[in-house]
């Protein structure tokens, strides 16, 4: 069975990570007062982006075999 879920999940996490990190970079800084000034959108967007890219890397490495 050739079903590999890593490719669509990697794309999903990469796209959402880019959107969330972009919102964190370009959004209003006043909304982060409740989180002690920590830009949670940026940090979680970067975490999702790293996870998505790693998942895509693993999917591509598996398909190359």
mmCIF file of C-alpha atoms in Angstrom:
data_model
loop_
_atom_site.group_PDB
_atom_site.id
_atom_site.type_symbol
_atom_site.label_atom_id
_atom_site.label_comp_id
_atom_site.label_asym_id
_atom_site.label_seq_id
_atom_site.Cartn_x
_atom_site.Cartn_y
_atom_site.Cartn_z
ATOM 1 C CA UNK A 1 0.000 0.000 0.000
ATOM 2 C CA UNK A 2 1.591 3.266 -1.127
ATOM 3 C CA UNK A 3 -0.292 5.726 1.089
ATOM 4 C CA UNK A 4 2.094 8.193 2.743
ATOM 5 C CA UNK A 5 0.432 10.762 4.990
ATOM 6 C CA UNK A 6 3.656 12.736 5.551
ATOM 7 C CA UNK A 7 3.423 14.728 2.325
ATOM 8 C CA UNK A 8 -0.031 16.319 2.858
ATOM 9 C CA UNK A 9 0.609 16.843 6.570
ATOM 10 C CA UNK A 10 3.965 18.432 5.827
ATOM 11 C CA UNK A 11 2.339 20.781 3.332
ATOM 12 C CA UNK A 12 -0.437 21.627 5.792
ATOM 13 C CA UNK A 13 1.932 22.430 8.660
ATOM 14 C CA UNK A 14 4.263 24.391 6.379
ATOM 15 C CA UNK A 15 1.490 26.558 4.948
ATOM 16 C CA UNK A 16 -0.142 27.226 8.329
ATOM 17 C CA UNK A 17 3.288 27.902 9.875
ATOM 18 C CA UNK A 18 4.120 30.478 7.203
ATOM 19 C CA UNK A 19 0.746 32.183 7.651
ATOM 20 C CA UNK A 20 1.000 32.253 11.437
ATOM 21 C CA UNK A 21 4.611 33.477 11.465
ATOM 22 C CA UNK A 22 3.715 36.134 8.897
ATOM 23 C CA UNK A 23 0.850 37.319 11.063
ATOM 24 C CA UNK A 24 3.183 37.403 14.040
ATOM 25 C CA UNK A 25 5.692 39.529 12.145
ATOM 26 C CA UNK A 26 3.213 41.914 10.543
ATOM 27 C CA UNK A 27 0.471 42.020 13.178
ATOM 28 C CA UNK A 28 -0.225 44.598 15.847
ATOM 29 C CA UNK A 29 2.254 44.387 18.740
ATOM 30 C CA UNK A 30 -0.338 45.574 21.281
ATOM 31 C CA UNK A 31 -2.132 42.214 21.306
ATOM 32 C CA UNK A 32 0.883 40.555 22.960
ATOM 33 C CA UNK A 33 0.512 42.496 26.220
ATOM 34 C CA UNK A 34 -1.477 39.616 27.737
ATOM 35 C CA UNK A 35 1.351 37.158 27.003
ATOM 36 C CA UNK A 36 4.014 39.313 28.727
ATOM 37 C CA UNK A 37 5.112 40.757 25.395
ATOM 38 C CA UNK A 38 5.982 37.369 23.884
ATOM 39 C CA UNK A 39 4.953 37.085 20.248
ATOM 40 C CA UNK A 40 3.287 33.667 20.475
ATOM 41 C CA UNK A 41 2.040 33.764 16.886
ATOM 42 C CA UNK A 42 5.588 34.151 15.610
ATOM 43 C CA UNK A 43 7.076 31.421 17.815
ATOM 44 C CA UNK A 44 4.342 28.851 17.171
ATOM 45 C CA UNK A 45 4.369 29.717 13.471
ATOM 46 C CA UNK A 46 8.109 29.038 13.355
ATOM 47 C CA UNK A 47 7.654 25.779 15.294
ATOM 48 C CA UNK A 48 4.955 24.626 12.871
ATOM 49 C CA UNK A 49 7.101 25.665 9.926
ATOM 50 C CA UNK A 50 10.081 23.655 11.196
ATOM 51 C CA UNK A 51 7.871 20.620 11.830
ATOM 52 C CA UNK A 52 6.287 20.901 8.386
ATOM 53 C CA UNK A 53 9.628 21.210 6.598
ATOM 54 C CA UNK A 54 11.034 18.241 8.555
ATOM 55 C CA UNK A 55 7.979 16.167 7.648
ATOM 56 C CA UNK A 56 8.320 17.124 3.980
ATOM 57 C CA UNK A 57 12.019 16.244 4.099
ATOM 58 C CA UNK A 58 11.236 12.803 5.530
ATOM 59 C CA UNK A 59 8.513 12.228 2.930
ATOM 60 C CA UNK A 60 10.819 13.174 0.058
ATOM 61 C CA UNK A 61 13.642 11.029 1.442
ATOM 62 C CA UNK A 62 11.317 8.034 1.695
ATOM 63 C CA UNK A 63 9.968 8.487 -1.838
ATOM 64 C CA UNK A 64 13.508 8.720 -3.280
ATOM 65 C CA UNK A 65 14.316 5.191 -2.119
#
